[in-house]
Amino acid sequence: MYAHQKDNKLRQFLRHKARDIERLLPKKPIDYSRVSDVVPIFDITKMHAMLNEHEKRSNLHRNHQRYINFLGNTAGFLPMVSLPTDILARLEALRLRFPNFSDAIDFYLEQFALAQLAEDAVFSANPLLLSGPAGVGKTAFCHELAKAVEAPFQLIGLSSTTAGFVLGGMSSGWSEGKPGKVVEVLARERRGNPLIVVDELDKVAADKRYDPLGSLYQLLESETAKDFIDEGLEIGTNCAHIVWVGTTNNLTKIPAPILSRFSVIEVASPTVEQMRHVVASIYRKVRETHPWGTRFSTQLPEPVVSKVLESGLAPRLVQKELIAACGKAVLRETGRQTGLVKAGYEVAPDDFNPRGVARPKSKAVVQRENFDANPLRDDLVEPLVDWSVREVHYKDAIAPAHHYLLGCLPKQGAVNVTAAIQAFDRETRCVKTANGVIYQLVGQPGFDDLVEVVWEQWKNANAVINDVDVTHQYCWTH
């Protein structure tokens, strides 16, 4: 995926190694330990033996032939991705674009600083699990990390995975049996230490007899990963140098043995100030990744940035809506009928109108009821932290959807799911619920594992069929 400079010394070594494999008993053995920039990943000798032992029509024969072709003249010895000399500066630049990932960036700064103490300074890091609400940019961050390191990148989504063959391969005894994604990226990219992201670990749902996460028990431990046997190849592959990242929305749904193999970092939704940097980064990416991007102004006008912030959209959705806004800007400037093309364009506030986002006539996004004119006594208001708001739909189709507030009560040291929201005062950040209790929203929305557990129990007890996170409607002041 990423370009690397040719290494003539390495290529000469690999040619010698390939001749050794063909002869099996070389006259002049090469001291492979003297070559530091390659590591043995695939055992080509065993792969050729598999070809000899199985007929050409067999699945196992075809799998090994395909992977030998992938590996070319590498003889199973693959070079390692070295860290760029300016990697620490690249990570700091990444921090400006993903400010809410500062803890993750600090983690990699520490890991890479240690890696640079070695003579070869290869890309290596302990497995990291990024936990946080959907849409905060976990997957996008991983993409950008791979680009900063210049390492091959493989995203393996687990939300629709029903069996372990995605990671560990399917037995060649089955008609569709083939190796899994892990050994495939090693062979195709011809690098021993790619970055592999296992996305949405908490959304795996399958028969326990075919655990999709089963391979991770071995792959996430460097000692056992050295001889990982993919069912599609049936021989060991050295996967110990892979750099792993996992993502999740809910830590409680991940098996404890898997969780213990990761370093866990919580990623919060960006604050308003952080979101300004995120929006600027997303707009810059839109300009850089589309052929028409250079026709637009280098920066978004401040009124547009403010409108993006007010929309409360998660970073995942901002890019899609900014692209739509660019299209509207072109139509606005050129007109639908003229066909004339201008030299340059700039997005205006009216161009940014996200589909499906409520456009309130007043300052309040939620239908608002006035609170009593009398000032509220402080002791009658319950502060709520790590809060979020969910819209709930019930099994009874006649029952209307309601918004519910959930979070932590610091006064009581407990978590709570409130009664249905009756009114919301955006200026005071107070929520009045159907039972008359008033809650003060403290700080930014948050994510707490225990709150999510209580929420799941509450949904089960109240016959909920679907819930939608509508926290963004309560976040920013208009």
C-alpha atoms as one frame of an Amber mdcrd trajectory, in Angstrom:
protein
   0.000   0.000   0.000   2.835   2.357   0.828   5.953   2.915  -1.259   9.327
   1.882   0.091  12.797   2.439  -1.354  14.433  -0.500  -3.079  17.068  -2.315
  -1.062  19.484  -4.003  -3.482  21.343  -5.734  -0.689  18.101  -7.245   0.570
  17.040  -8.304  -2.918  20.363 -10.071  -3.458  19.968 -11.884  -0.146  16.451
 -12.985  -1.036  17.637 -14.384  -4.375  20.252 -16.462  -2.536  17.633 -17.615
  -0.057  15.285 -18.681  -2.866  18.073 -20.760  -4.431  18.676 -22.405  -1.053
  15.048 -23.434  -0.826  15.153 -24.948  -4.308  18.308 -26.927  -3.581  17.227
 -27.798   0.006  20.871 -28.702   0.728  22.883 -25.625  -0.286  26.612 -25.979
  -0.825  27.345 -22.622   0.812  24.814 -21.847   3.560  24.107 -18.187   4.213
  24.273 -16.807   7.738  20.752 -15.356   7.839  21.247 -13.917  11.313  23.543
 -11.297   9.801  20.656  -9.761   7.870  18.858  -7.599  10.436  16.174  -5.958
   8.324  14.227  -9.112   7.476  12.522 -11.694   9.658  11.276 -15.212   8.878
   7.488 -15.023   8.578   6.439 -17.883   6.275   8.171 -21.262   6.133   8.605
 -21.666   2.399  10.160 -25.117   2.796   7.002 -26.437   4.438   4.842 -24.616
   1.902   6.618 -26.376  -0.978   6.314 -29.657   0.886   2.560 -29.074   1.077
   2.501 -28.676  -2.703   4.254 -32.016  -3.111   2.036 -33.828  -0.612  -1.336
 -32.717  -1.979  -2.747 -32.986  -5.466  -3.175 -29.869  -7.529  -6.960 -29.952
  -7.349  -6.975 -29.876  -3.570  -7.838 -26.690  -1.711  -4.680 -26.891   0.382
  -2.473 -27.102  -2.710  -4.180 -24.088  -4.282  -3.919 -22.056  -1.078  -0.199
 -22.651  -0.735   0.462 -21.997  -4.415  -1.419 -18.714  -4.175   0.566 -17.594
  -1.141   3.892 -18.626  -2.636   2.971 -16.393  -5.573   2.105 -13.564  -3.177
   5.531 -13.857  -1.524   7.456 -13.846  -4.809  11.196 -14.184  -4.320  11.129
 -13.261  -0.619  11.516 -16.924   0.433   9.229 -16.111   3.364  11.697 -13.595
   4.836   9.920 -10.246   5.000  11.386  -6.803   5.698  10.163  -4.819   8.678
   8.694  -1.322   8.463  11.162   1.072  10.089   9.949   4.117  11.979  10.476
   7.393  10.104  13.206   9.459  11.728  10.693  12.245  12.377   7.957   9.990
  13.737   7.687  11.855  17.051   7.047  15.122  15.199   4.486  13.355  12.989
   2.609  12.168  16.057   2.516  15.688  17.455   1.070  16.881  14.143  -1.492
  14.088  14.427  -2.436  15.380  17.879  -3.515  18.698  16.336  -5.903  16.869
  14.003  -7.187  14.406  16.637  -7.009  16.365  19.909  -9.328  13.973  21.779
  -6.837  11.151  21.055  -4.032  12.758  23.076  -3.803   9.805  25.469  -3.443
   7.387  22.559  -0.787   9.575  20.968   1.109   9.721  24.268   0.966   5.914
  24.342   2.601   5.656  20.924   5.122   8.384  21.710   6.350   6.233  24.600
   6.344   3.031  22.542   8.194   4.570  19.599  10.727   6.368  21.812  11.730
   2.963  23.166  11.770   1.416  19.680  14.184   4.106  18.494  16.727   2.989
  21.078  17.288  -0.143  18.985  19.635  -0.001  16.025  16.968  -0.828  13.427
  14.106   1.184  15.082  11.280  -0.868  13.601   7.584  -0.097  13.970   6.410
  -1.947  17.073   3.927  -1.361  19.906   1.880  -3.301  22.432  -1.767  -4.013
  21.526  -3.972  -0.969  22.174  -7.746  -0.880  22.641  -9.543   2.410  21.922
 -12.848   2.627  23.781 -15.420   5.356  23.336 -18.758   6.357  21.836 -19.514
   5.732  18.185 -18.456   8.368  15.698 -15.587   9.980  17.647 -13.043   9.018
  14.967 -11.397   5.839  16.272 -11.090   4.190  12.867 -10.036   7.409  11.145
  -7.310   7.885  13.744  -5.951   4.396  13.030  -5.844   5.133   9.295  -3.858
   8.313   9.919  -1.527   6.549  12.346  -0.658   3.988   9.658   0.061   6.792
   7.203   2.298   8.559   9.714   4.297   5.370  10.273   4.150   4.416   6.555
   3.002   0.914   7.466   0.560  -1.384   5.651  -2.924  -1.075   7.122  -5.697
  -3.672   7.425  -9.111  -3.000   8.953 -11.054  -6.087  10.027 -14.643  -5.246
  10.956 -16.141  -7.660  13.473 -19.691  -6.282  13.724 -20.968  -8.715  11.076
 -18.539 -11.540  11.806 -20.177 -14.849  12.673 -17.187 -17.205  12.873 -13.458
 -17.238  13.469 -12.399 -17.867   9.866 -12.167 -14.116   9.136  -9.114 -13.945
  11.383  -7.869 -17.517  11.539  -8.901 -18.904   8.156 -11.291 -21.643   7.116
 -10.175 -25.263   6.923  -9.112 -26.303   3.448 -11.441 -29.279   3.852 -14.336
 -26.938   3.059 -14.992 -26.017  -0.574 -14.506 -22.317   0.218 -11.691 -22.896
   2.720  -8.957 -20.263   2.542  -6.548 -18.388   4.848  -7.807 -15.530   7.013
  -7.133 -11.810   6.826  -4.159 -11.884   9.196  -1.805 -14.057   7.131  -3.208
 -12.544   3.942  -2.054  -9.024   4.774   1.406 -10.348   5.679   1.747 -12.120
   2.335   0.188  -9.483   0.118   2.003  -6.514   1.657   5.290  -8.441   2.127
   5.953  -6.710   5.432   6.368  -8.433   8.775   4.827  -5.724  10.960   1.656
  -4.230   9.452  -0.917  -2.335  11.504  -4.080  -4.428  11.880  -7.221  -2.913
  13.410  -9.944  -5.213  14.747 -12.936  -2.907  14.676 -15.998  -3.070  16.967
 -14.885  -5.895  19.214 -17.995  -5.473  21.342 -20.409  -6.165  18.481 -19.398
  -9.743  17.752 -22.420 -12.023  17.882 -22.064 -15.684  17.041 -22.384 -19.276
  18.196 -19.809 -19.806  20.954 -18.650 -22.951  19.158 -17.295 -20.730  16.380
 -15.951 -17.832  18.434 -14.838 -15.051  16.032 -12.445 -13.769  18.689 -10.845
 -17.174  19.315  -7.738 -16.469  17.221  -6.999 -13.279  19.168  -6.145 -15.258
  22.289  -3.035 -16.471  20.467  -2.370 -13.534  18.151  -2.245 -10.869  20.874
   0.505 -12.694  22.796   3.876 -12.348  21.072   5.157 -15.699  22.308   2.216
 -17.710  20.994   1.831 -15.559  17.862   5.255 -16.702  16.630   3.719 -19.954
  15.431   0.140 -19.054  14.546  -1.502 -21.804  12.503  -4.028 -20.517  10.016
  -6.572 -23.207   9.159  -6.333 -22.433   5.443  -2.584 -23.185   5.365  -2.227
 -25.654   8.250   1.357 -24.589   8.973   2.768 -22.026  11.373   3.199 -18.361
  10.440   5.166 -15.823  12.477   2.608 -13.151  13.444   4.510 -11.879  16.482
   5.517  -8.574  14.887   2.037  -7.382  13.913   0.960  -4.139  15.612  -2.614
  -4.501  16.881  -5.295  -1.911  17.616  -8.838  -2.731  18.725 -11.878  -0.458
  18.904 -15.024  -0.764  21.006 -18.009   1.229  22.231 -18.596  -0.934  25.291
 -15.807  -2.589  27.296 -18.217  -4.741  29.289 -19.081  -6.823  26.222 -15.499
  -7.928  25.570 -14.296 -11.177  27.201 -11.948 -10.491  30.116  -9.059 -12.616
  28.690  -9.143 -10.571  25.476  -9.398  -7.303  27.389  -6.380  -8.203  29.534
  -4.197  -8.484  26.426  -4.750  -4.823  25.505  -3.715  -1.515  26.977  -7.053
   0.315  27.208  -7.493   4.030  26.488 -10.823   5.834  26.763 -11.532   8.296
  23.938 -14.098  10.964  24.785 -16.149  12.993  22.353 -14.265  16.155  21.363
 -14.953  19.289  23.369 -16.250  22.305  21.451 -12.750  23.782  21.236 -11.247
  20.451  20.170 -13.995  20.047  17.623 -12.800  23.201  15.887  -9.493  21.477
  15.151 -11.301  18.308  14.101 -13.523  20.200  11.642 -10.495  21.961  10.163
  -8.744  18.606   9.775 -11.779  16.978   8.139 -12.168  19.849   5.684  -8.468
  19.657   4.828  -8.864  15.928   4.170 -11.863  16.587   1.908  -9.770  19.009
  -0.169  -6.797  16.643  -0.353  -8.627  13.426  -1.221 -10.976  14.677  -3.957
  -9.877  15.875  -7.403 -12.123  18.918  -7.088 -10.869  19.809  -3.609  -8.328
  22.402  -4.745 -11.127  24.463  -6.283 -12.342  25.366  -2.801 -10.935  27.850
  -0.306  -8.126  26.529   1.884 -10.119  27.133   5.077 -13.764  26.996   6.058
 -15.233  30.411   6.890 -15.796  30.897  10.604 -19.621  31.108  10.271 -19.593
  27.667   8.631 -17.372  26.232  11.369 -19.758  27.611  13.996 -22.719  26.027
  12.246 -20.928  22.660  12.112 -20.287  22.873  15.856 -23.893  23.804  16.564
 -25.151  20.810  14.587 -23.625  18.484  17.170 -22.701  15.970  14.451 -20.151
  13.312  15.331 -16.835  13.564  13.406 -17.853  10.503  11.364 -20.794  12.429
   9.870 -19.134  15.821   9.476 -17.102  14.758   6.425 -20.171  13.491   4.554
 -22.076  16.695   5.242 -19.136  18.930   4.286 -18.900  17.167   0.913 -22.621
  17.788   0.424 -22.091  21.448   1.372 -19.368  21.742  -1.270 -21.786  20.425
  -3.880 -24.405  22.959  -2.807 -21.813  25.741  -3.032 -21.094  24.822  -6.654
 -24.793  24.761  -7.528 -25.324  28.077  -5.788 -22.460  29.797  -7.595 -22.850
  28.362 -11.093 -26.597  27.801 -11.210 -28.258  24.610 -12.312 -28.864  25.748
 -15.883 -25.879  27.832 -16.913 -23.222  25.105 -16.840 -20.580  27.746 -16.160
 -17.662  26.751 -13.942 -15.935  29.213 -11.645 -12.254  29.243 -10.807 -12.836
  28.948  -7.070 -15.576  28.260  -4.530 -16.251  28.831  -0.855 -18.784  27.087
   1.364 -21.389  29.416   2.878 -23.379  28.796   6.089 -26.575  28.125   4.115
 -24.765  25.362   2.195 -24.303  23.333   5.374 -27.707  21.846   6.151 -27.278
  18.252   7.348 -30.074  15.951   6.296 -32.030  14.439   9.150 -30.871  17.012
  11.716 -33.631  19.050  13.286 -33.663  22.730  12.401 -35.241  24.409  15.423
 -37.102  27.689  15.159 -35.979  28.717  18.641 -32.807  28.199  20.596 -33.962
  24.881  21.995 -33.645  21.756  19.874 -36.105  19.847  22.086 -39.652  21.124
  22.415 -39.408  23.408  25.377 -41.624  24.079  28.370 -40.923  27.099  30.586
 -39.742  26.400  34.104 -41.296  28.177  37.043 -40.199  31.802  37.261 -39.135
  31.262  40.883 -35.414  30.480  41.164 -34.599  26.848  41.870 -33.066  25.923
  45.203 -29.649  24.310  44.755 -30.580  21.413  47.038 -33.524  20.505  44.755
 -31.340  20.142  41.638 -29.485  16.888  40.996 -26.140  17.326  39.202 -25.423
  14.650  36.584 -21.998  13.827  35.103 -20.914  11.457  32.307 -24.382  12.017
  30.942 -26.028  11.133  27.635 -29.548  11.138  26.198 -31.269   8.250  24.383
 -34.454   8.193  22.337 -36.398   5.013  23.051 -38.875   3.044  20.948 -40.999
   0.353  22.595 -42.359  -2.985  21.452 -45.823  -1.499  21.711 -45.975   0.452
  18.446 -48.661   2.736  19.892 -46.386   3.997  22.656 -44.667   7.244  21.639
 -40.881   7.600  21.596 -39.374   9.455  24.567 -35.971  10.849  25.506 -34.294
   9.540  28.652 -31.323  10.965  30.498 -28.700   8.648  31.965 -25.485   9.291
  33.834 -23.742   9.368  37.224 -25.051  11.118  40.352 -21.945  12.353  42.200
 -23.913  13.270  45.345 -25.148   9.708  45.759 -22.250   7.864  44.171 -24.708
   6.024  41.925 -25.801   5.760  38.307 -29.292   6.621  37.154 -31.732   6.367
  34.266 -34.240   9.195  34.705 -37.917   9.346  33.915 -38.804  10.630  30.440
 -37.569  14.144  29.690 -40.386  16.677  29.891 -38.549  19.963  29.328 -35.036
  21.229  28.669 -33.675  24.694  29.440 -30.604  25.107  27.282 -29.400  28.278
  28.977 -29.284  26.766  32.465 -28.549  23.245  31.159 -31.347  21.895  33.331
 -33.542  18.954  32.382 -36.972  18.435  33.935 -38.299  14.877  33.898 -41.825
  13.503  34.008 -41.651  12.785  37.753 -40.765  16.417  38.493 -37.050  15.884
  39.249 -34.677  18.466  37.751 -31.147  17.512  36.692 -28.221  19.841  36.015
 -26.018  18.658  33.119 -22.434  19.022  34.339 -19.600  19.243  31.829 -19.500
  17.522  28.457 -21.318  14.267  27.687 -19.391  11.202  28.797 -19.173   7.442
  28.574 -19.200   5.214  31.649 -19.190   1.415  31.482 -21.404   0.989  34.548
 -23.967   3.426  33.142 -24.129   1.374  29.957 -24.673  -1.814  31.946 -27.541
  -0.207  33.877 -28.971   1.122  30.606 -29.000  -2.349  29.040 -30.810  -3.706
  32.097 -33.319  -0.860  31.959 -34.057  -1.512  28.273 -34.636  -5.207  28.898
 -36.964  -4.476  31.792 -38.999  -1.926  29.787 -39.501  -3.863  26.511 -37.382
  -1.496  24.435 -36.836  -2.589  20.832 -34.571   0.236  19.706 -32.720   3.220
  21.126 -30.917   6.087  19.426 -28.225   8.304  20.945 -29.537  11.882  20.676
 -27.022  13.468  23.049 -25.919  15.937  20.368 -29.305  17.673  20.631 -28.454
  18.707  24.197 -24.772  19.606  23.859 -24.085  23.017  22.411 -25.649  26.415
  23.052 -27.260  27.969  19.988
